Structures are given as structure tokens and as C-alpha cells.
mmCIF file of C-alpha atoms in Angstrom:
data_model
loop_
_atom_site.group_PDB
_atom_site.id
_atom_site.type_symbol
_atom_site.label_atom_id
_atom_site.label_comp_id
_atom_site.label_asym_id
_atom_site.label_seq_id
_atom_site.Cartn_x
_atom_site.Cartn_y
_atom_site.Cartn_z
ATOM 1 C CA MET B 8 100.297 103.667 109.158
ATOM 2 C CA ILE B 9 103.708 101.157 109.930
ATOM 3 C CA LEU B 10 103.723 99.098 112.628
ATOM 4 C CA THR B 11 106.114 96.729 113.909
ATOM 5 C CA PRO B 12 106.833 93.996 115.825
ATOM 6 C CA GLY B 13 108.170 95.114 119.290
ATOM 7 C CA MET B 14 105.571 97.867 119.780
ATOM 8 C CA LYS B 15 103.367 99.806 122.041
ATOM 9 C CA VAL B 16 100.591 101.094 120.700
ATOM 10 C CA GLY B 17 97.897 103.089 122.013
ATOM 11 C CA LEU B 18 94.613 102.251 120.028
ATOM 12 C CA PHE B 19 92.563 105.763 120.548
ATOM 13 C CA GLY B 20 89.025 105.432 118.544
ATOM 14 C CA GLY B 21 85.376 108.531 118.541
ATOM 15 C CA SER B 22 83.891 109.813 116.745
ATOM 16 C CA PHE B 23 86.514 112.838 116.789
ATOM 17 C CA ASN B 24 82.847 115.469 116.680
ATOM 18 C CA PRO B 25 85.331 117.417 116.328
ATOM 19 C CA ALA B 26 88.104 116.352 118.290
ATOM 20 C CA HIS B 27 88.854 119.027 120.990
ATOM 21 C CA GLU B 28 91.980 119.469 123.566
ATOM 22 C CA GLY B 29 90.451 117.423 125.299
ATOM 23 C CA HIS B 30 90.442 113.579 123.090
ATOM 24 C CA ALA B 31 94.542 115.550 123.065
ATOM 25 C CA HIS B 32 94.998 115.443 126.595
ATOM 26 C CA VAL B 33 93.844 111.920 126.823
ATOM 27 C CA ALA B 34 96.037 110.409 123.570
ATOM 28 C CA GLU B 35 99.217 112.151 125.891
ATOM 29 C CA THR B 36 98.003 111.153 129.139
ATOM 30 C CA ALA B 37 97.982 107.594 127.423
ATOM 31 C CA MET B 38 101.329 108.116 126.031
ATOM 32 C CA ARG B 39 103.315 109.393 128.735
ATOM 33 C CA ARG B 40 101.795 106.636 131.131
ATOM 34 C CA LEU B 41 102.081 104.281 129.671
ATOM 35 C CA GLY B 42 105.428 105.382 127.910
ATOM 36 C CA LEU B 43 103.605 104.212 124.363
ATOM 37 C CA ASP B 44 105.717 104.162 120.817
ATOM 38 C CA ARG B 45 102.697 105.012 118.749
ATOM 39 C CA VAL B 46 98.808 107.207 119.712
ATOM 40 C CA VAL B 47 96.852 105.580 116.681
ATOM 41 C CA TRP B 48 93.411 107.905 117.100
ATOM 42 C CA LEU B 49 91.134 105.191 115.247
ATOM 43 C CA VAL B 50 88.083 107.718 113.858
ATOM 44 C CA SER B 51 85.092 106.059 113.294
ATOM 45 C CA PRO B 52 83.513 106.609 110.202
ATOM 46 C CA GLN B 53 79.683 106.629 112.366
ATOM 47 C CA ASN B 54 79.380 105.660 116.284
ATOM 48 C CA PRO B 55 76.453 103.043 115.668
ATOM 49 C CA LEU B 56 75.742 104.790 119.475
ATOM 50 C CA LYS B 57 75.172 107.892 118.492
ATOM 51 C CA ASP B 58 72.440 109.931 115.983
ATOM 52 C CA ALA B 59 74.541 109.876 112.710
ATOM 53 C CA ARG B 60 72.317 113.772 112.114
ATOM 54 C CA ASP B 61 74.588 115.477 114.712
ATOM 55 C CA SER B 62 77.723 113.953 113.394
ATOM 56 C CA ALA B 63 80.003 116.027 110.729
ATOM 57 C CA PRO B 64 81.841 114.002 107.021
ATOM 58 C CA LEU B 65 84.211 111.848 108.221
ATOM 59 C CA ALA B 66 87.097 114.363 106.220
ATOM 60 C CA GLU B 67 85.964 117.688 108.193
ATOM 61 C CA ARG B 68 86.341 115.358 111.804
ATOM 62 C CA MET B 69 89.637 113.822 110.779
ATOM 63 C CA ALA B 70 90.365 116.869 109.836
ATOM 64 C CA SER B 71 89.676 117.876 113.451
ATOM 65 C CA ALA B 72 91.631 115.198 114.774
ATOM 66 C CA GLN B 73 94.633 115.433 113.221
ATOM 67 C CA ALA B 74 94.761 119.218 114.280
ATOM 68 C CA GLN B 75 94.800 118.470 117.596
ATOM 69 C CA ALA B 76 97.396 115.283 117.253
ATOM 70 C CA ARG B 77 99.543 116.698 115.380
ATOM 71 C CA VAL B 78 100.741 119.531 119.068
ATOM 72 C CA GLY B 79 101.543 115.298 120.453
ATOM 73 C CA GLY B 80 103.699 115.195 117.779
ATOM 74 C CA PRO B 81 105.341 112.248 114.957
ATOM 75 C CA SER B 82 103.835 109.405 118.215
ATOM 76 C CA MET B 83 100.241 110.356 117.442
ATOM 77 C CA ILE B 84 98.737 108.911 113.898
ATOM 78 C CA VAL B 85 95.216 109.751 112.794
ATOM 79 C CA SER B 86 93.995 107.057 111.067
ATOM 80 C CA ASP B 87 90.221 106.079 108.506
ATOM 81 C CA PHE B 88 91.278 102.201 108.915
ATOM 82 C CA GLU B 89 87.344 101.578 110.440
ATOM 83 C CA SER B 90 86.183 103.479 106.968
ATOM 84 C CA ARG B 91 88.622 101.550 104.636
ATOM 85 C CA ALA B 92 88.260 97.922 106.535
ATOM 86 C CA GLY B 93 84.772 98.881 106.440
ATOM 87 C CA VAL B 94 83.834 97.734 110.000
ATOM 88 C CA VAL B 95 81.325 99.308 112.594
ATOM 89 C CA TRP B 96 82.047 98.024 115.802
ATOM 90 C CA THR B 97 85.426 98.304 117.830
ATOM 91 C CA VAL B 98 85.476 94.748 118.915
ATOM 92 C CA GLU B 99 86.204 94.216 115.325
ATOM 93 C CA THR B 100 88.179 96.714 114.631
ATOM 94 C CA LEU B 101 91.063 95.533 117.228
ATOM 95 C CA ARG B 102 90.213 92.065 115.895
ATOM 96 C CA LEU B 103 91.478 93.068 112.492
ATOM 97 C CA LEU B 104 94.494 95.714 113.996
ATOM 98 C CA VAL B 105 95.438 92.506 116.153
ATOM 99 C CA ALA B 106 95.508 90.082 113.492
ATOM 100 C CA ARG B 107 97.520 92.508 111.326
ATOM 101 C CA HIS B 108 99.698 93.641 113.568
ATOM 102 C CA PRO B 109 101.402 90.554 115.018
ATOM 103 C CA GLY B 110 104.316 90.968 117.533
ATOM 104 C CA VAL B 111 102.325 95.090 118.147
ATOM 105 C CA HIS B 112 101.680 95.398 122.535
ATOM 106 C CA PHE B 113 98.460 97.075 122.338
ATOM 107 C CA VAL B 114 96.309 99.125 124.109
ATOM 108 C CA TRP B 115 92.532 100.546 124.247
ATOM 109 C CA VAL B 116 92.898 103.785 125.676
ATOM 110 C CA MET B 117 89.315 105.757 126.399
ATOM 111 C CA GLY B 118 88.274 108.457 128.538
ATOM 112 C CA SER B 119 86.684 107.592 131.739
ATOM 113 C CA ASP B 120 83.363 109.030 130.059
ATOM 114 C CA ASN B 121 83.153 105.732 127.982
ATOM 115 C CA LEU B 122 83.853 103.247 131.131
ATOM 116 C CA ALA B 123 80.554 104.171 132.412
ATOM 117 C CA GLY B 124 78.760 103.710 130.046
ATOM 118 C CA PHE B 125 81.449 100.927 128.067
ATOM 119 C CA HIS B 126 78.949 97.709 128.956
ATOM 120 C CA ARG B 127 76.533 98.852 126.623
ATOM 121 C CA TRP B 128 79.188 98.243 123.499
ATOM 122 C CA ARG B 129 78.442 95.139 120.803
ATOM 123 C CA GLY B 130 81.507 92.800 122.282
ATOM 124 C CA TRP B 131 82.660 95.121 125.098
ATOM 125 C CA THR B 132 84.276 92.120 127.269
ATOM 126 C CA ASP B 133 86.289 90.626 124.162
ATOM 127 C CA ILE B 134 87.795 93.807 123.979
ATOM 128 C CA MET B 135 88.333 93.695 127.682
ATOM 129 C CA ARG B 136 89.811 90.495 127.264
ATOM 130 C CA LEU B 137 91.570 91.064 123.642
ATOM 131 C CA MET B 138 93.328 93.596 125.057
ATOM 132 C CA PRO B 139 94.671 95.547 128.026
ATOM 133 C CA VAL B 140 92.836 98.713 128.435
ATOM 134 C CA ALA B 141 93.672 102.110 129.920
ATOM 135 C CA VAL B 142 90.362 104.551 131.327
ATOM 136 C CA ILE B 143 91.733 108.674 131.788
ATOM 137 C CA ALA B 144 90.105 110.522 134.555
ATOM 138 C CA ARG B 145 87.836 113.383 131.802
ATOM 139 C CA PRO B 146 85.268 115.732 134.347
ATOM 140 C CA GLY B 147 81.818 114.898 135.146
ATOM 141 C CA SER B 148 82.730 111.423 134.828
ATOM 142 C CA GLN B 149 85.127 109.888 137.604
ATOM 143 C CA LEU B 150 82.014 108.138 139.630
ATOM 144 C CA ASP B 151 79.975 107.367 137.079
ATOM 145 C CA SER B 152 82.880 105.579 135.917
ATOM 146 C CA ARG B 153 84.464 104.004 138.374
ATOM 147 C CA THR B 154 81.239 102.459 139.678
ATOM 148 C CA ALA B 155 80.230 101.443 136.521
ATOM 149 C CA PRO B 156 78.913 97.654 134.921
ATOM 150 C CA ALA B 157 82.794 97.337 134.191
ATOM 151 C CA ALA B 158 84.929 98.201 136.100
ATOM 152 C CA ALA B 159 82.743 96.263 138.398
ATOM 153 C CA ARG B 160 83.275 93.097 136.137
ATOM 154 C CA PHE B 161 87.064 93.351 135.737
ATOM 155 C CA ALA B 162 87.572 94.553 139.449
ATOM 156 C CA ALA B 163 90.343 91.622 139.698
ATOM 157 C CA PHE B 164 91.789 92.837 136.921
ATOM 158 C CA ARG B 165 92.413 96.055 137.411
ATOM 159 C CA ILE B 166 95.757 97.602 138.053
ATOM 160 C CA PRO B 167 97.422 100.326 140.410
ATOM 161 C CA ALA B 168 98.361 103.395 138.330
ATOM 162 C CA GLU B 169 101.367 103.365 139.418
ATOM 163 C CA GLN B 170 101.607 100.097 137.811
ATOM 164 C CA ALA B 171 100.797 101.803 133.900
ATOM 165 C CA GLY B 172 104.056 101.744 132.663
ATOM 166 C CA LEU B 173 103.547 97.179 132.521
ATOM 167 C CA LEU B 174 100.733 98.058 130.466
ATOM 168 C CA PRO B 175 100.667 97.038 127.543
ATOM 169 C CA THR B 176 102.454 93.693 127.658
ATOM 170 C CA LEU B 177 101.366 92.496 129.817
ATOM 171 C CA ALA B 178 97.972 89.924 128.926
ATOM 172 C CA ALA B 179 94.240 91.021 128.629
ATOM 173 C CA PRO B 180 91.921 91.236 130.920
ATOM 174 C CA ALA B 181 94.641 94.021 132.472
ATOM 175 C CA TRP B 182 93.295 97.146 132.818
ATOM 176 C CA THR B 183 93.766 100.716 134.811
ATOM 177 C CA TYR B 184 92.452 103.863 135.534
ATOM 178 C CA LEU B 185 95.140 106.989 135.325
ATOM 179 C CA THR B 186 93.809 110.665 137.319
ATOM 180 C CA ALA B 187 96.060 113.526 135.769
ATOM 181 C CA PRO B 188 95.198 117.921 135.706
ATOM 182 C CA LEU B 189 91.596 117.242 133.444
ATOM 183 C CA ASN B 190 90.896 119.041 130.902
ATOM 184 C CA PRO B 191 87.186 119.881 131.126
ATOM 185 C CA LEU B 192 86.508 120.179 126.862
ATOM 186 C CA SER B 193 83.924 118.364 125.382
ATOM 187 C CA SER B 194 82.439 117.794 121.677
ATOM 188 C CA THR B 195 78.913 118.201 122.929
ATOM 189 C CA ALA B 196 79.635 121.703 124.489
ATOM 190 C CA ILE B 197 81.894 122.778 121.645
ATOM 191 C CA ARG B 198 78.911 121.249 118.671
ATOM 192 C CA ALA B 199 76.541 123.160 120.563
ATOM 193 C CA SER B 200 78.738 126.826 120.576
ATOM 194 C CA LYS B 201 78.319 126.465 117.572
ATOM 195 C CA ARG B 202 74.554 125.802 117.018
ATOM 196 C CA PRO B 203 72.292 129.421 115.975
ATOM 197 C CA ASP B 204 70.658 129.030 119.437
ATOM 198 C CA ALA B 205 73.680 129.400 121.818
ATOM 199 C CA GLY B 206 73.016 132.615 121.614
ATOM 200 C CA TRP B 207 76.681 133.768 121.240
#
């Protein structure tokens, strides 16, 4: 992953179990609205807040992420950095990347479904203070996310969506909430549809 000083780079983490068009929608919305040079899909070896028994092997999840990211062209990069670096928690990943890539303007990118539970993440306030955050609207979570503890805690640092292009170069904490035409796909629904008892 070649990142050079001055680049504006979105970091989009997740289990991608599997990756789907909804993930691509989030990444592409962030790329376009924030004026990013790259979006790096960070495929988690195992989300510590989720049951490992429900997770497909890393190689399978990497492949599904690559298939979706490919649609966005060469500016979309899929990485197993967390697995190679031996880190589990997002805050550790972001600290490592900031230390290894001085001068790169990082933005943490997540769907609004993650913002609703963001306050349960280890070091979530540290993440907000480490780099700007872009939250992309996802179906069924708009209300929960806007009233989330993280949104309330950092309300004074939210910038209007109309100024989203400034976000990558702002000092943290700074965040924005971006709405866009919603894509209803979810990994949970896809996994459920593939179960033998799903009736398909």
C-alpha cells in the first residue's frame, strides 16, 4: 500500500462478511464527497465484538471485498494490514497507520449503522481525536446514529455536509454525516439468505 505525504486517504474498516454493494456505496460516497485520493478497505481478521463462529475465513472475506472494491477502480485498495500487523482493535490500527505514514491526511469512514454502537468500541474517543471521521448514511440506522452517544459527545465538532470536502485536512476531532441514495444490502441479510433453513 503506497501512500505518500499530502494524500487524502479514507480508511474503511470492517469484517466484510461478505462485502456487498452497500459497502461499495459507502466507500464510493466517501471518495466522491470528501475528495479522497484513496479508500483503503481494512478487512478485520476478526471483529472482537462479533462471534467468530459467524465469520467466513479471512481469505474469503478479502476476496469479496476485492470484488466490490474493484468497481471503484484503482483508487480502492483492499488490505489485510490488521492481520499482518497483529492488531485487533481499530484504535491500534489507526495509530499504527498514522505513525507509519506521516503527512497523509487520513479519514476514518464508517456507515451510520456503526455510529449507533460506536461508543462500545475500545478507545472510541481516541479514534475521534486521532483523525477526522466521515459517517455515511445506511438504511434503518439514520435515527439511531444521529442520536448516538458518539454524535452527542462530539456534537460541537460536526461540520455541515456541504463542507465535507474540507474534512480530510481538518484537525481532529472533526466529523460529518453524509446522506446519499441508500443501498439496502447488508452482510447479515446475505448470510441469512444462504443458510440451509432460509427457505430459498
